[in-house]
Short mmCIF file of C-alpha atoms and ligand atoms in Angstrom, two decimals:
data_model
loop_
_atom_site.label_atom_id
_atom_site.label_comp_id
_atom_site.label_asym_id
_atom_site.label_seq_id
_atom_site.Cartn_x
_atom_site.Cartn_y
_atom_site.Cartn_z
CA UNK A 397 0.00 0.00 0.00
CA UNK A 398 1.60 3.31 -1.17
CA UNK A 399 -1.11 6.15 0.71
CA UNK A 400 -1.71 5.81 4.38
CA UNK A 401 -4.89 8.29 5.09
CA UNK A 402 -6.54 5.56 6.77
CA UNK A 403 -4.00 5.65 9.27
CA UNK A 404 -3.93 9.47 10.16
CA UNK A 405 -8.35 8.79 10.69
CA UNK A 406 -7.39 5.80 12.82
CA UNK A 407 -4.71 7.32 14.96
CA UNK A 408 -7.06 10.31 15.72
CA UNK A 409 -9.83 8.68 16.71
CA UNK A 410 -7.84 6.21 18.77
CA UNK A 411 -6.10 9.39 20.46
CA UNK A 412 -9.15 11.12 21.39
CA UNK A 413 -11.01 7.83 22.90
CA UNK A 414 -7.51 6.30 24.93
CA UNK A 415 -7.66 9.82 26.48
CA UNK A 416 -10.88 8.82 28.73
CA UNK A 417 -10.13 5.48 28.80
CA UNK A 418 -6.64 4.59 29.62
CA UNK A 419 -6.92 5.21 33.23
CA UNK A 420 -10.19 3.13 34.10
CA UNK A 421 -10.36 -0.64 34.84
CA UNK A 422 -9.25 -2.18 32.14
CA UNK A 423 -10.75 -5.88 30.71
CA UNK A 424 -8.10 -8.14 31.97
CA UNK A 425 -5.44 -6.76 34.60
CA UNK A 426 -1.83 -7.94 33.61
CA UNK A 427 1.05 -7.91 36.51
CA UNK A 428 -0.61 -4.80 38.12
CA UNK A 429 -0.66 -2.98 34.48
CA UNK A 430 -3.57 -2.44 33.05
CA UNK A 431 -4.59 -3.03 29.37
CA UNK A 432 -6.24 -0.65 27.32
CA UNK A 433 -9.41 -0.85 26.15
CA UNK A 434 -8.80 0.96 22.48
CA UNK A 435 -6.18 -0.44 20.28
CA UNK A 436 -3.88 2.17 18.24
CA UNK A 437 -3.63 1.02 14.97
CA UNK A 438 -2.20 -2.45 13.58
CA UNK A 439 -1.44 -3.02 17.31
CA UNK A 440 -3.96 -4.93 19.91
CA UNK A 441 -4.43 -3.44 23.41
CA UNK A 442 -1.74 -2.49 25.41
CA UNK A 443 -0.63 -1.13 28.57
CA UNK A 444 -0.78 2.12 27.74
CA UNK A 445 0.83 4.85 29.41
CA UNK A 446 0.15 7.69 27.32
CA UNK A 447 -1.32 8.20 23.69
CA UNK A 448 0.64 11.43 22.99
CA UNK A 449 3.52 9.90 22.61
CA UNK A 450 1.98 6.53 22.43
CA UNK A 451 4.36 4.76 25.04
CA UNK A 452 2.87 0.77 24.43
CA UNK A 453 3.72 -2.15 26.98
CA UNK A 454 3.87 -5.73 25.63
CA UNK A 455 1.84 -7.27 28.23
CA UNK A 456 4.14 -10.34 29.84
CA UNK A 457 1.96 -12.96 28.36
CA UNK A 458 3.55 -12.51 25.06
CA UNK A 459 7.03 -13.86 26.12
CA UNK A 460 5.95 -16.87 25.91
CA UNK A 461 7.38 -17.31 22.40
CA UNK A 462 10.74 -16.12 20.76
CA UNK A 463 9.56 -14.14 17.97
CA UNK A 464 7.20 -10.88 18.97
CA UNK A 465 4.18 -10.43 17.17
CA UNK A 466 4.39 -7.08 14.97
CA UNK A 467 0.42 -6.01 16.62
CA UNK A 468 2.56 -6.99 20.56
CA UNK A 469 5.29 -5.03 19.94
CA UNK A 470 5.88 -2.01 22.38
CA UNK A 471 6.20 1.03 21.31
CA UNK A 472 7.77 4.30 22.57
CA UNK A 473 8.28 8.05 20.87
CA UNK A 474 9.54 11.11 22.49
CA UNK A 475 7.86 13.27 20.70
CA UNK A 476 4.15 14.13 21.24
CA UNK A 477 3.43 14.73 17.66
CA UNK A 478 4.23 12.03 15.15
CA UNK A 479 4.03 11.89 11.20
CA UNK A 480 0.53 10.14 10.69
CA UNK A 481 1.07 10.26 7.04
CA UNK A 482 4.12 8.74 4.93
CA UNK A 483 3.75 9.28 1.13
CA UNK A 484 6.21 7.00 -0.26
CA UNK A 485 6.23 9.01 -3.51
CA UNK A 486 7.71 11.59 -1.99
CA UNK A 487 9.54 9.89 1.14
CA UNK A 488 13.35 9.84 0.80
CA UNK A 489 16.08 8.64 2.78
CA UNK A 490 19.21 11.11 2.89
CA UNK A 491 22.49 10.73 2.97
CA UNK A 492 24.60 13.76 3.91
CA UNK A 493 27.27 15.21 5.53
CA UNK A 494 31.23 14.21 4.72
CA UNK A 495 30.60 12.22 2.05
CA UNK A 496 32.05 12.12 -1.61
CA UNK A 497 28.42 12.79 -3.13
CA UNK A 498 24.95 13.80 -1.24
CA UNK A 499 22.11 9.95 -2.27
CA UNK A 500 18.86 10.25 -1.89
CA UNK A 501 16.76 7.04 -1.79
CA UNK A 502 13.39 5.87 -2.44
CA UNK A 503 12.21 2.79 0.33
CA UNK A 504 11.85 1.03 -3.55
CA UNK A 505 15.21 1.81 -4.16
CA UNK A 506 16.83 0.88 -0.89
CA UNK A 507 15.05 -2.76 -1.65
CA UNK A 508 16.18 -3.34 -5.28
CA UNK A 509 19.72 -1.46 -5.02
CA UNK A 510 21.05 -3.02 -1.68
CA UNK A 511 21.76 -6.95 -0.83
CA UNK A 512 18.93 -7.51 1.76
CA UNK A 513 20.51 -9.31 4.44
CA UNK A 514 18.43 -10.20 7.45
CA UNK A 515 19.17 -10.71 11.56
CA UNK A 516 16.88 -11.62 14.34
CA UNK A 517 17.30 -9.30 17.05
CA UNK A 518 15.88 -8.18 20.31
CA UNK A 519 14.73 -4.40 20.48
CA UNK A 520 14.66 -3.34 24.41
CA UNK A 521 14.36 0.24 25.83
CA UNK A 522 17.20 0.88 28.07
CA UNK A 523 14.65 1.77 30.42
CA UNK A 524 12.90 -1.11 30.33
CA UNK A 525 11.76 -2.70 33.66
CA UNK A 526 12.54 0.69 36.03
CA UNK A 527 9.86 0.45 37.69
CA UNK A 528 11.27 -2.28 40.09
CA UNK A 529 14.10 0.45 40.94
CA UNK A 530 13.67 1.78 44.51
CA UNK A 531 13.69 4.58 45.34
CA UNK A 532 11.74 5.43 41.77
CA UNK A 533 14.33 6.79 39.38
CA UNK A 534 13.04 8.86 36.44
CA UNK A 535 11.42 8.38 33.53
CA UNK A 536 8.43 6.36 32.09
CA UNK A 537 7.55 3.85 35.13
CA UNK A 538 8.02 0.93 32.59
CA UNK A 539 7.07 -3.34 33.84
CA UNK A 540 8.85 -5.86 31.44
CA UNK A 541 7.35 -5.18 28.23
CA UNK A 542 9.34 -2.69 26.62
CA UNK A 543 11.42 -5.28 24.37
CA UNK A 544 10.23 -7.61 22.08
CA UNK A 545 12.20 -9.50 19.25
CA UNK A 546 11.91 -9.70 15.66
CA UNK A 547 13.35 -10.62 12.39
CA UNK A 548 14.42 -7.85 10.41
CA UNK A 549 15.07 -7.61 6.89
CA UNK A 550 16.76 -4.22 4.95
CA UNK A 551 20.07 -3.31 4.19
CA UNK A 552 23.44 -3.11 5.41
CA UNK A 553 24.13 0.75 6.83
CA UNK A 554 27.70 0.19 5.74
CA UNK A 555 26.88 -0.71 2.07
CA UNK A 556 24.40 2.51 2.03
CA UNK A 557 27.46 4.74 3.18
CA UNK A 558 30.35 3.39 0.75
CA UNK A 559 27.85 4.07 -2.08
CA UNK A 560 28.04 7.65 -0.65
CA UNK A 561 31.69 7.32 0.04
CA UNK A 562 32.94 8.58 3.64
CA UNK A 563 35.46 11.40 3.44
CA UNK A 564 38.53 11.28 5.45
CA UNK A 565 38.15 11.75 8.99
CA UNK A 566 34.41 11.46 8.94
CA UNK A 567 34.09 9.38 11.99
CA UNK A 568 30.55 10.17 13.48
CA UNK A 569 27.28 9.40 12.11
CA UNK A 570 23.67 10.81 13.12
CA UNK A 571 20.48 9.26 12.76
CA UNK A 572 17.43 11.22 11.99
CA UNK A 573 13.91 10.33 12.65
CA UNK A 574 11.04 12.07 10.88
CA UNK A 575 9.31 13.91 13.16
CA UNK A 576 9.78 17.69 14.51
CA UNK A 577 9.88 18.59 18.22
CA UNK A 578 6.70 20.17 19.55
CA UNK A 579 8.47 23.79 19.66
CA UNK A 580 11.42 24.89 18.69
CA UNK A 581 12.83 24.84 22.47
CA UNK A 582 12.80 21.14 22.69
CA UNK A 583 15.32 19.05 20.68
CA UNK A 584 14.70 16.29 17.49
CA UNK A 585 15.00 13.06 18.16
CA UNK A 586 18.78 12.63 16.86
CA UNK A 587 21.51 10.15 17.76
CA UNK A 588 24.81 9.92 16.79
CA UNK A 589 27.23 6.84 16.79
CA UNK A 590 30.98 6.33 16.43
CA UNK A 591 31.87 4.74 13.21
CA UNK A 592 33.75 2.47 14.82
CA UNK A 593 30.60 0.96 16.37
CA UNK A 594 28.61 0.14 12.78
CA UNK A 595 29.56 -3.46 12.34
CA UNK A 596 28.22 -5.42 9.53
CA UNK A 597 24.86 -6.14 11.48
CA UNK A 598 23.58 -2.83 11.77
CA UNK A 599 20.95 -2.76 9.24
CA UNK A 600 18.27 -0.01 7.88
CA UNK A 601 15.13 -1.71 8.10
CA UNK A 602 12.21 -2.15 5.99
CA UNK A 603 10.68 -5.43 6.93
CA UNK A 604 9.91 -6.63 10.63
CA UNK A 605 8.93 -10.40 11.00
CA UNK A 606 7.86 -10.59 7.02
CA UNK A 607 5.91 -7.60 7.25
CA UNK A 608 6.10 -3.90 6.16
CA UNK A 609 7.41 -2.27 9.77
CA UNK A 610 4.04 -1.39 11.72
CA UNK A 611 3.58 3.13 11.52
CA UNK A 612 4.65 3.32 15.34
CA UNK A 613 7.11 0.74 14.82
CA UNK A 614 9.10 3.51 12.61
CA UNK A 615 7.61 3.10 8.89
CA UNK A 616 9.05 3.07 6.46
CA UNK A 617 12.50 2.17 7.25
CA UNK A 618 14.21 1.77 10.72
CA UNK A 619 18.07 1.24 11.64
CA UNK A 620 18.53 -1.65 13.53
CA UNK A 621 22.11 -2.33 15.91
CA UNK A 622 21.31 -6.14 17.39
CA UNK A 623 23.35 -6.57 20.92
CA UNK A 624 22.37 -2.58 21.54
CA UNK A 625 19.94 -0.85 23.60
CA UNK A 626 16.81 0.87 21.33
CA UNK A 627 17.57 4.77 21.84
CA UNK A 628 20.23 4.40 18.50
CA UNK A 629 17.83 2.36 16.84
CA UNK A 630 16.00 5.54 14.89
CA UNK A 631 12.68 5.13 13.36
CA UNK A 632 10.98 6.75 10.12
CA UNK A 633 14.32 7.25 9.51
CA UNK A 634 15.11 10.67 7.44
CA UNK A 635 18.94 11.15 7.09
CA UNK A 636 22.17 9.56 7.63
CA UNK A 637 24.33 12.39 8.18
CA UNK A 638 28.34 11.99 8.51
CA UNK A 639 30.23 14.33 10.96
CA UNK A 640 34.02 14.49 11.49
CA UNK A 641 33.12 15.73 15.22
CA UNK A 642 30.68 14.70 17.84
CA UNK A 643 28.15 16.66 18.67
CA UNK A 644 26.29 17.91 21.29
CA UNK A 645 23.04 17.14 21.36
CA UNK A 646 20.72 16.22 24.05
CA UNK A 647 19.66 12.80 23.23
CA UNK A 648 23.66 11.86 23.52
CA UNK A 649 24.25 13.97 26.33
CA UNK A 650 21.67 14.28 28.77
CA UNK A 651 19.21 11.05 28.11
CA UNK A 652 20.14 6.87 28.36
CA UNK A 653 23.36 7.20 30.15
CA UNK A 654 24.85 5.48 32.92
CA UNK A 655 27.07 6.40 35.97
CA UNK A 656 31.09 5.57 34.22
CA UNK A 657 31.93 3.47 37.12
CA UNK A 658 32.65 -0.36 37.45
CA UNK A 659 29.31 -1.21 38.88
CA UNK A 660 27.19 1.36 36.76
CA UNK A 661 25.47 2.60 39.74
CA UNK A 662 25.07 5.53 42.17
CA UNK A 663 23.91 6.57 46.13
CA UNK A 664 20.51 7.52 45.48
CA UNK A 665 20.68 9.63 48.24
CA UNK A 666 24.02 11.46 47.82
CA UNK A 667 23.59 15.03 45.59
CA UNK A 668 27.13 14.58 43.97
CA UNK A 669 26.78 14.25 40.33
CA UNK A 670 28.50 11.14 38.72
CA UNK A 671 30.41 10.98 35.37
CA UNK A 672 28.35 9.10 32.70
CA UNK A 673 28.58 7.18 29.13
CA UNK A 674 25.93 6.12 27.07
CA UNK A 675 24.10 2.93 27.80
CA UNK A 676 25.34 0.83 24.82
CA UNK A 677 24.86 -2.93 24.85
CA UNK A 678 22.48 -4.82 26.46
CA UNK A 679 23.38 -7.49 29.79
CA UNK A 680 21.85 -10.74 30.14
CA UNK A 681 18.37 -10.82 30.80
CA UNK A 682 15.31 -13.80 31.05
CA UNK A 683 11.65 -13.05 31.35
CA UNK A 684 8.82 -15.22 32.50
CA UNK A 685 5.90 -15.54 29.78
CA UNK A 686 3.43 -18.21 32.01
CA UNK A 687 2.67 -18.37 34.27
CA UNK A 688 1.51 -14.74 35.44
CA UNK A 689 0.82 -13.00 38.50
CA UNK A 690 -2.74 -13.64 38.36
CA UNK A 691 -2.52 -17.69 37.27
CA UNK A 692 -3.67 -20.22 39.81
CA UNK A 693 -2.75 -23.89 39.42
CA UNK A 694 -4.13 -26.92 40.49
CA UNK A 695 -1.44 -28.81 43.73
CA UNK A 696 0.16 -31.85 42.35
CA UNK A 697 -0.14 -31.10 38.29
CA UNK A 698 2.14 -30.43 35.86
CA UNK A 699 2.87 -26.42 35.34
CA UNK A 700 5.31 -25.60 32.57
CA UNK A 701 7.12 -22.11 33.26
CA UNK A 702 7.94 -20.69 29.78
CA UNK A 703 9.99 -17.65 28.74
CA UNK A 704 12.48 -15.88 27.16
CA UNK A 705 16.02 -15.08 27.22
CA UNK A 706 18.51 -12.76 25.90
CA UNK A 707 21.73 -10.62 26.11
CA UNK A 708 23.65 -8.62 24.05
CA UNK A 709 24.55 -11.16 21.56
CA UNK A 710 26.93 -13.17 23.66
CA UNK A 711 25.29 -16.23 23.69
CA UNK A 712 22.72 -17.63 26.42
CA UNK A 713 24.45 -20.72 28.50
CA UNK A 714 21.46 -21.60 31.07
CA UNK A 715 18.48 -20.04 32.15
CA UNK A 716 17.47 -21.71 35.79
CA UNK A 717 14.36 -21.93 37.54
CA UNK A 718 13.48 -21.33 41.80
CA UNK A 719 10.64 -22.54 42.86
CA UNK A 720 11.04 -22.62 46.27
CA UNK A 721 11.94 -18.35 46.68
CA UNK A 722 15.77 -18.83 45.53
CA UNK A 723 16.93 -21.38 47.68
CA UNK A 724 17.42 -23.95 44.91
CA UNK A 725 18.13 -23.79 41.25
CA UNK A 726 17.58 -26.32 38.05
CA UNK A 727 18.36 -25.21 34.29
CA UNK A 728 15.62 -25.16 32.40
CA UNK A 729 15.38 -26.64 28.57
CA UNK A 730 16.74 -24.13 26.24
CA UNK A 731 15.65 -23.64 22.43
CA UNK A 732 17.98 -24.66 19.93
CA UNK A 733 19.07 -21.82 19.48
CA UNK A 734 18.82 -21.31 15.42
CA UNK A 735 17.48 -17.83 15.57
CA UNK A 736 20.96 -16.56 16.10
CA UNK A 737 22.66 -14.68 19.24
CA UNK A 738 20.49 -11.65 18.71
CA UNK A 739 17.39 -13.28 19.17
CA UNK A 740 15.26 -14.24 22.19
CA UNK A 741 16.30 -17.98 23.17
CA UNK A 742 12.91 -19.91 24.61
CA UNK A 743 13.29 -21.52 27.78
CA UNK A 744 10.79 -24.07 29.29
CA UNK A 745 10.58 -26.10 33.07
CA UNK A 746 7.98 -28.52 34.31
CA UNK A 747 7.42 -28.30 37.61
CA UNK A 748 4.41 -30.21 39.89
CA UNK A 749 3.27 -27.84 42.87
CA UNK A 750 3.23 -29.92 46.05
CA UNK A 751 1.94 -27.24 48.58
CA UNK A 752 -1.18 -24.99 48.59
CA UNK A 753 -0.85 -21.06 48.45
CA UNK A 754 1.09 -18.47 47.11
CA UNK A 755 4.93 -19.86 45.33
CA UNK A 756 7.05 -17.35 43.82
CA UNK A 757 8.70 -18.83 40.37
CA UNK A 758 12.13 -16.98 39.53
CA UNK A 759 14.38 -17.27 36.18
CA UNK A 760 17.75 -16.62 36.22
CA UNK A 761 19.47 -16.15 32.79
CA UNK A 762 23.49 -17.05 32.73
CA UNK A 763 25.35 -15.99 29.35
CA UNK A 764 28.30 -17.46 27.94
CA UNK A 765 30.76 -14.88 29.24
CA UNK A 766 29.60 -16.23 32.38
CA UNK A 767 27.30 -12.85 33.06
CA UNK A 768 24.60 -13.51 35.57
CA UNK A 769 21.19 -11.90 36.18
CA UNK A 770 21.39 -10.50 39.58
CA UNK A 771 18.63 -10.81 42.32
CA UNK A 772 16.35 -7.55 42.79
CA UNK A 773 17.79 -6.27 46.01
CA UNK A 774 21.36 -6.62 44.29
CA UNK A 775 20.91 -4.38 41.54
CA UNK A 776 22.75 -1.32 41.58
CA UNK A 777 20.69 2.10 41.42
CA UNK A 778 21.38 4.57 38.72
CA UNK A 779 19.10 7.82 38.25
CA UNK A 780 17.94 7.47 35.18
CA UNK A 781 16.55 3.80 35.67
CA UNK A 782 18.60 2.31 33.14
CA UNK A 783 19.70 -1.47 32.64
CA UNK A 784 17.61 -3.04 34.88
CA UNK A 785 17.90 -6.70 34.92
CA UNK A 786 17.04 -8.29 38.29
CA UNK A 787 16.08 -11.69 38.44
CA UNK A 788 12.43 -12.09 37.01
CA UNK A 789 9.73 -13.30 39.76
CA UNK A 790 6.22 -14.37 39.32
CA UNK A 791 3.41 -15.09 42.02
CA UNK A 792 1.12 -17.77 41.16
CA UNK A 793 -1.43 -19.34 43.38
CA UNK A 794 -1.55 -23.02 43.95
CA UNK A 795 -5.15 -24.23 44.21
N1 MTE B 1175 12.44 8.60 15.36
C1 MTE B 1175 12.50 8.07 16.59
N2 MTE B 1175 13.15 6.91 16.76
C2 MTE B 1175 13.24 6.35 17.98
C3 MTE B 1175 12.70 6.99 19.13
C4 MTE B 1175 12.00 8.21 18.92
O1 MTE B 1175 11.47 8.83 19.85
N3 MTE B 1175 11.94 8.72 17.63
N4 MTE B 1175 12.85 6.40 20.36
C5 MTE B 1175 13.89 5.39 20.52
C6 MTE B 1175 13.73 4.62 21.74
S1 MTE B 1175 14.29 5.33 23.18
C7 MTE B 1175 13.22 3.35 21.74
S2 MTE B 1175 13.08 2.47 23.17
C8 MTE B 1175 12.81 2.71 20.49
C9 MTE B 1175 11.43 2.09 20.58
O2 MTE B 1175 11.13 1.38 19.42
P1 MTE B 1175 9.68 0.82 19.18
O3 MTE B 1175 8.71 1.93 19.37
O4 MTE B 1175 9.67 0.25 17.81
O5 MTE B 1175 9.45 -0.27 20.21
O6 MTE B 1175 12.83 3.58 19.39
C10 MTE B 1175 13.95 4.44 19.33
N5 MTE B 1175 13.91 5.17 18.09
MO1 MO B 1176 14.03 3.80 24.91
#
């Protein structure tokens, strides 16, 4: 489909409705999040904790599998106004800045003139899971649902810039998204990256899981850096622009970094500022899909836990499973593993509930560099609430 009206209709009406509705009950409470009750388009209710920007939660339910439906994938802008409308007669994507000669391509174009080369990679929001930080830290008060994984499909951002040709000492490159800060006091939604970061991986995207990429999933085309935290990965990408110097800007400078120390963390309670770097890659992570905090199982049956796990492309050794609040620990069955390091790895364990009442299940993922998820109380704090990856824990009720 070239034209996209329907979708500026849609959006509005879904807008206007979500603002009365987000807040009440919702139909079926999820881990203490609620779901909407209005859908934005090509996406099914979320939790939803604002419309403008839509910021969408994949409800935990969904990690049950390794791939992330496209209509279950969170979403998350900055800005409050969004394109609703991508003509793809006129849309171009830009390349500019120190390079030998200024391209210009059609999404057509970037399909037909580039290898495609594909990667299955996991998309996570630095700030994903900061609401289990205590004291709060900052930011959107995000459960586990702001990652999913997908395959993605475009072409190679190194193959787009040699066709432009870097010029000498051009070692920075900035990404551009589409849309335009609210006024001209707040900043656009750019982020720059060393050169010496693009590997061979980092792809611009223009399919997600076989599919055109989904409007708040960053239509038409989206870079993609598999082993990396989202902020870098732009959507409704505009320009590539090469820069011999870093720059300034306030999505580099002031937003998804860390405190530069060996543990990454700081005394919420002390006022001295810390030195920080960017978040970068992602550590190893696992994520109970079933059961939920709101599943009841019958004493002395079978209950399979299933979930996912993931780190920055690594490699997952052994995700293992407490049932009995941490004191003891079995590996759970892995997936074979053919979607590739980026990717989500499945994990499943069979346990049979012998006791009546409340039993907290907890996954543990363990990565090949021998990285471990710690336990809750042993994560460091950082202000921004970035990184978080305490051991998952789920509540069931045995009946
Ligand atoms: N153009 C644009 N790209 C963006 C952002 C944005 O606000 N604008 N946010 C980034 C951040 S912080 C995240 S977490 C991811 C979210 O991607 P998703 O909405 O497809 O889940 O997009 C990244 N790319
Ligand atoms: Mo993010």
């Amino acid at each position: 489909m070239q034209r996209r009206d329907f979708f500026k209709k849609s959006l509005v009406v879904a807008g206007v409705a979500a603002v009365g509705t987000s807040l009440e009950a919702a139909s079926q409470p999820l881990d203490g999040q609620k779901l909407s009750k209005v859908a934005f388009p090509q996406k099914r209710p979320m939790i939803t904790y604002s419309d403008r920007p839509p910021l969408l939660e994949t409800p935990r339910e969904v990690f049950t599998n390794a791939i992330t439906p496209n209509d279950h994938f969170f979403v998350r802008w900055h800005m409050p106004e969004i394109p609703t409308y991508i003509d793809l007669n006129t849309y171009r994507l830009k390349v500019d800045g120190l390079v030998e000669k200024e391209l210009s391509f059609t999404l057509d174009q970037l399909k037909a003139e580039f290898e495609p080369v594909e990667v299955v990679s996991v998309l996570q929001c630095g700030g994903n899971g900061r609401s289990a930080f205590a004291p709060i830290a900052g930011g959107i008060q995000w459960g586990n649902g702001a990652v999913g994984n997908a395959k993605w499909k475009g072409a190679r951002l190194r193959d787009i810039l040699e066709r432009a040709g870097i010029k000498k000492g051009a070692d920075w490159i900035s990404f551009y998204g589409l849309e335009k800060a609210a006024y001209y006091k707040t900043p656009n939604f750019v982020r720059e990256m060393h050169m010496e970061e693009l590997g061979d991986h980092v792809i611009v995207a223009y399919e997600m899981n076989g599919e055109e990429l989904p409007y708040l999933n960053g239509y038409p085309v989206r870079l993609i850096i598999p082993g990396y935290y989202s902020d870098s990965w732009v959507k409704m990408l505009s320009n590539l622009t090469v820069t011999a110097k870093y720059e300034e800007l306030f999505f580099m400078d002031v937003a998804y970094r860390i405190p530069d120390n060996a543990t990454e963390s700081e005394d919420p309670h002390s006022h001295k500022k810390v030195k920080t770097k960017p978040i970068t890659t992602m550590n190893v992570k696992s994520m109970i899909g079933y059961p939920t905090n709101e599943t009841k199982v019958y004493c002395n049956s079978h209950t399979t836990v299933r979930g996912v796990a993931f780190d920055q492309g690594k490699g997952i050794k052994e995700v293992q499973i407490s049932v009995d609040g941490g004191k003891t620990w079995e590996a759970a069955i892995l997936d074979d593993g053919t979607l590739g390091r980026y990717s989500f790895r499945e994990f499943r364990y069979t346990f049979k509930p012998g006791t009546y009442g409340k039993v907290k299940i907890m996954s543990k993922a363990i990565n090949l560099a021998g990285e471990v998820q710690p336990l809750a109380e042993e994560m460091g704090w950082n202000h921004g609430g970035y990184k978080y990856n305490g051991i998952d824990v789920v509540t069931i009720e045995v009946v």
